[in-house]
């Protein structure tokens, strides 16, 4: 069974922004877009750039280095630079607290 670990209050994550958190030794990037909260691996699958700080729009994050866009829900990349999806993690928001499972 998945274990959800509380990581951040929702009010601390502005719309269309991200915040890196560490969960069981994994660097997880929380992203708030279009009213939903997503959790993805914080490393681009092209050249391992940190995604933290990448632009977030309409359910996607753009890598700060070469601009590959990843779908935050599925992890799927767009364009030719990489075909490897980002790892995505399950998220729950309960009473204003974001919890993530990395199991
Ligand atoms: S390292 Fe992310 S697009 Fe190249």
Short mmCIF file of C-alpha atoms and ligand atoms in Angstrom, two decimals, residues 44-49 51 63-68 70 81, ligand 1:
data_model
loop_
_atom_site.label_atom_id
_atom_site.label_comp_id
_atom_site.label_asym_id
_atom_site.label_seq_id
_atom_site.Cartn_x
_atom_site.Cartn_y
_atom_site.Cartn_z
CA UNK A 44 15.11 16.41 -16.81
CA UNK A 45 15.41 13.15 -18.76
CA UNK A 46 17.47 14.86 -21.48
CA UNK A 47 20.68 15.87 -19.65
CA UNK A 48 19.69 15.62 -16.00
CA UNK A 49 19.20 19.36 -15.51
CA UNK A 51 13.71 21.20 -13.42
CA UNK A 63 13.23 22.47 -18.68
CA UNK A 64 15.34 25.58 -17.93
CA UNK A 65 18.30 24.29 -20.00
CA UNK A 66 17.02 23.36 -23.48
CA UNK A 67 13.30 23.92 -23.07
CA UNK A 68 11.83 20.43 -23.41
CA UNK A 70 6.92 17.73 -20.01
CA UNK A 81 15.46 15.95 -27.48
S1 LIG B 1 18.60 19.11 -20.02
FE1 LIG B 1 16.46 19.48 -20.06
S2 LIG B 1 16.02 19.86 -22.12
FE2 LIG B 1 18.14 19.46 -22.11
#
